[in-house]
C-alpha angles and dihedrals in degrees: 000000000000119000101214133043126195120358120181116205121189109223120212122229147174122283099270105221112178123287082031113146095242102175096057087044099052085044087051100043087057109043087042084050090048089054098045097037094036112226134121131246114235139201111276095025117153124227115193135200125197107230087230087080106033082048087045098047096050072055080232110178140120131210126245079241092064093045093052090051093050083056099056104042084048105048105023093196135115078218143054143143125239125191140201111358125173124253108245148123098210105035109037111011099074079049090056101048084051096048091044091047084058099056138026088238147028125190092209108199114199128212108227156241076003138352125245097280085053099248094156121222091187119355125256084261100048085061092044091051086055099049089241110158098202091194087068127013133086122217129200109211086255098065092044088058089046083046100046111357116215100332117178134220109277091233107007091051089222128135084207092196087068089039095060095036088056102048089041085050098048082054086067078247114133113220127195109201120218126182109215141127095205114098083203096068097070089060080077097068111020131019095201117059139161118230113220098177118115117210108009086045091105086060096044090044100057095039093059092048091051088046092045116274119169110195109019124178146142138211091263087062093057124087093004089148144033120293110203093319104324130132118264138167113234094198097040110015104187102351110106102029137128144220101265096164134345085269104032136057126201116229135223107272105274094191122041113119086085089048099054095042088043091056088035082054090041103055089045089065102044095046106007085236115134101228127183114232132199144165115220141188124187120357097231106232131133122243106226084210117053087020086232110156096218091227119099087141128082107243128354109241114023094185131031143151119259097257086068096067124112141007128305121260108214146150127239108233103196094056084050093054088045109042116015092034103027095135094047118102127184125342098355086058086044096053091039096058095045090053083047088060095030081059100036117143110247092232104050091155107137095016121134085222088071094061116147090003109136115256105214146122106273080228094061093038087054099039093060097046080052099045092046086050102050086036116204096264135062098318092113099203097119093164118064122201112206116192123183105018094126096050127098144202088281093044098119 
């Protein structure tokens, strides 16, 4: 038996600037990494790419200035709403100087006491202590201050209301703030409203078109093509993108199945090994402590190989050793439990015997062991190698 299970590496690689040739890169990063490091690529291996330099190599962005032009030919109004928007520096508030800079004013709803990634603007307990009842009732800015004054960011240090009014009013845009966690409150002041929710924005974005809604539109729906030459993403248009400069977002990758299958093909014929291959964002796992849900993107991995799809199919061992062979000690428990897993069904879906197991996407378990190894800072290993994620306790 082997005496060790999954291990995740970071590989360094070059700076990506855009036209660069990523997959031969990548191919490159990782065999160069296995000779200095020693260490053998296996079958089943998974190389992972995060989606900042696949995104940064198609040279995919888009300027405020596009963003604030996609605004204006798809709404063709001075005035919209826009709900639920995340809190955050990096991820929202490049998208808001564009969208203010397309319209003279913007009725801003805000989700609260948090938004849908969990970035808290009060805590559970600061409502309560208000007598505040979130489900129903509607706040002015005014009463919020009343309410809970000027609090910060636990660990960003940011009110993010004044942060927002301030960058929509240096764009010469007036805001008016609400605090509500109905979709359905912003019909009453404006019928065309932009959705800037991630995952729940097929629902808002339902429920404002049967309550009538005009215009009715969501991030996903801006900069889903080209704008005089700039980058863009078809299926996700601005969800998923980050602050690149004061004046230019980076999108979510638009191309990458040619990407994963090129540096697949790759690795096969430099070491005759049949590696699985993705490009992932963030890992989609939740901070005790700040309460923040990692996944501001929508989905975690955009692009991957075949062999990636689906959910794993595994036995829990401890309810083996504690119920089925209870009375097996040593080596006999131990060889029990391998011929257990050796025999498993190949749907074990329901079964008492997958209890505890994690019931994920291989893709999101993946993505956040792979977004916790390369980190979100100066690490520089943007690739992750993965190796024995696909074994077991009988793998020899």
């Amino acid at each position: 038996m082997r005496l060790t299970g999954v291990t995740s590496r970071g590989i360094r690689c070059p700076i990506i600037k855009e036209g660069d040739d990523l997959a031969n890169i990548v191919t490159e990063s990782v065999i160069n990494a296995s000779k200095e490091e020693n260490f053998q690529l296996h079958d089943k291996d998974v190389i992972a790419i995060t989606e900042s330099i696949v995104a940064r190599s198609e040279g995919n962005y888009v300027t405020v200035d596009d963003i604030a032009f996609d605004i204006k030919r798809k709404f063709k109004s001075d005035e919209i709403g826009l709900v639920f928007p995340i809190l955050s520096r990096n991820r929202f508030s490049i998208l808001l100087k564009g969208i203010a800079r397309g319209v003279k004013k913007i009725y801003l709803m805000l989700s609260y006491p948090s938004d849908e990634v969990g970035n808290h603007l009060v805590s559970l307990d600061d409502i309560d202590s208000k007598g505040v009842n979130p489900y129903s009732d509607v706040l002015s800015l005014d009463k919020w201050r009343q309410l809970f004054g000027y609090p910060v960011h636990e660990f960003t240090g940011i009110d993010y209301i004044s942060f927002y009014q301030k960058i929509i009013n240096d764009e010469g845009c007036d805001v008016e703030f609400i605090f509500a966690n109905n979709p359905r409150v912003i019909l009453n002041y404006t019928k065309n409203v932009l959705a800037a929710d991630i995952h729940t924005r097929f629902r808002t974005k339902r429920i404002l078109k049967n309550n009538g809604g005009e215009i009715i539109l969501g991030l996903d729906d801006i900069c889903t093509e080209s704008i005089s030459g700039s980058g863009y993403n078809s299926k996700y248009g601005l969800l998923g993108s980050n602050l690149a400069t004061g004046e230019k977002v980076k999108l979510f990758p638009e191309s990458g199945d040619a990407l994963v299958h090129k540096v697949q093909e790759n690795i096969k014929k430099l070491t005759n090994k049949n590696v699985e291959v993705m490009v992932y964002g963030d890992g989609a796992f939740k901070d005790p402590q700040g309460k923040i849900w990692e996944l501001a993107d929508p989905v975690v991995s955009p692009f991957h190989t075949e062999g990636l799809k689906g959910t794993p199919n595994e036995l829990k061992i401890k309810y083996l050793a504690d119920n089925e062979f209870k009375d097996l000690k040593g080596e006999q428990l131990t060889e029990a439990i391998k011929n257990k897993i050796d025999h498993k069904a190949s749907d074990l879906k329901g079964t008492n015997q997958t209890l505890g197991t994690t019931p994920r996407q291989i893709t999101d378990l993946l993505g956040s062991l792979c977004d916790l190894t390369s980190g979100s800072g100066d690490k520089g290993t943007p690739v992750i190698l993965v190796q024995g994620y696909f074994d077991n306790f009988s793998s020899k």
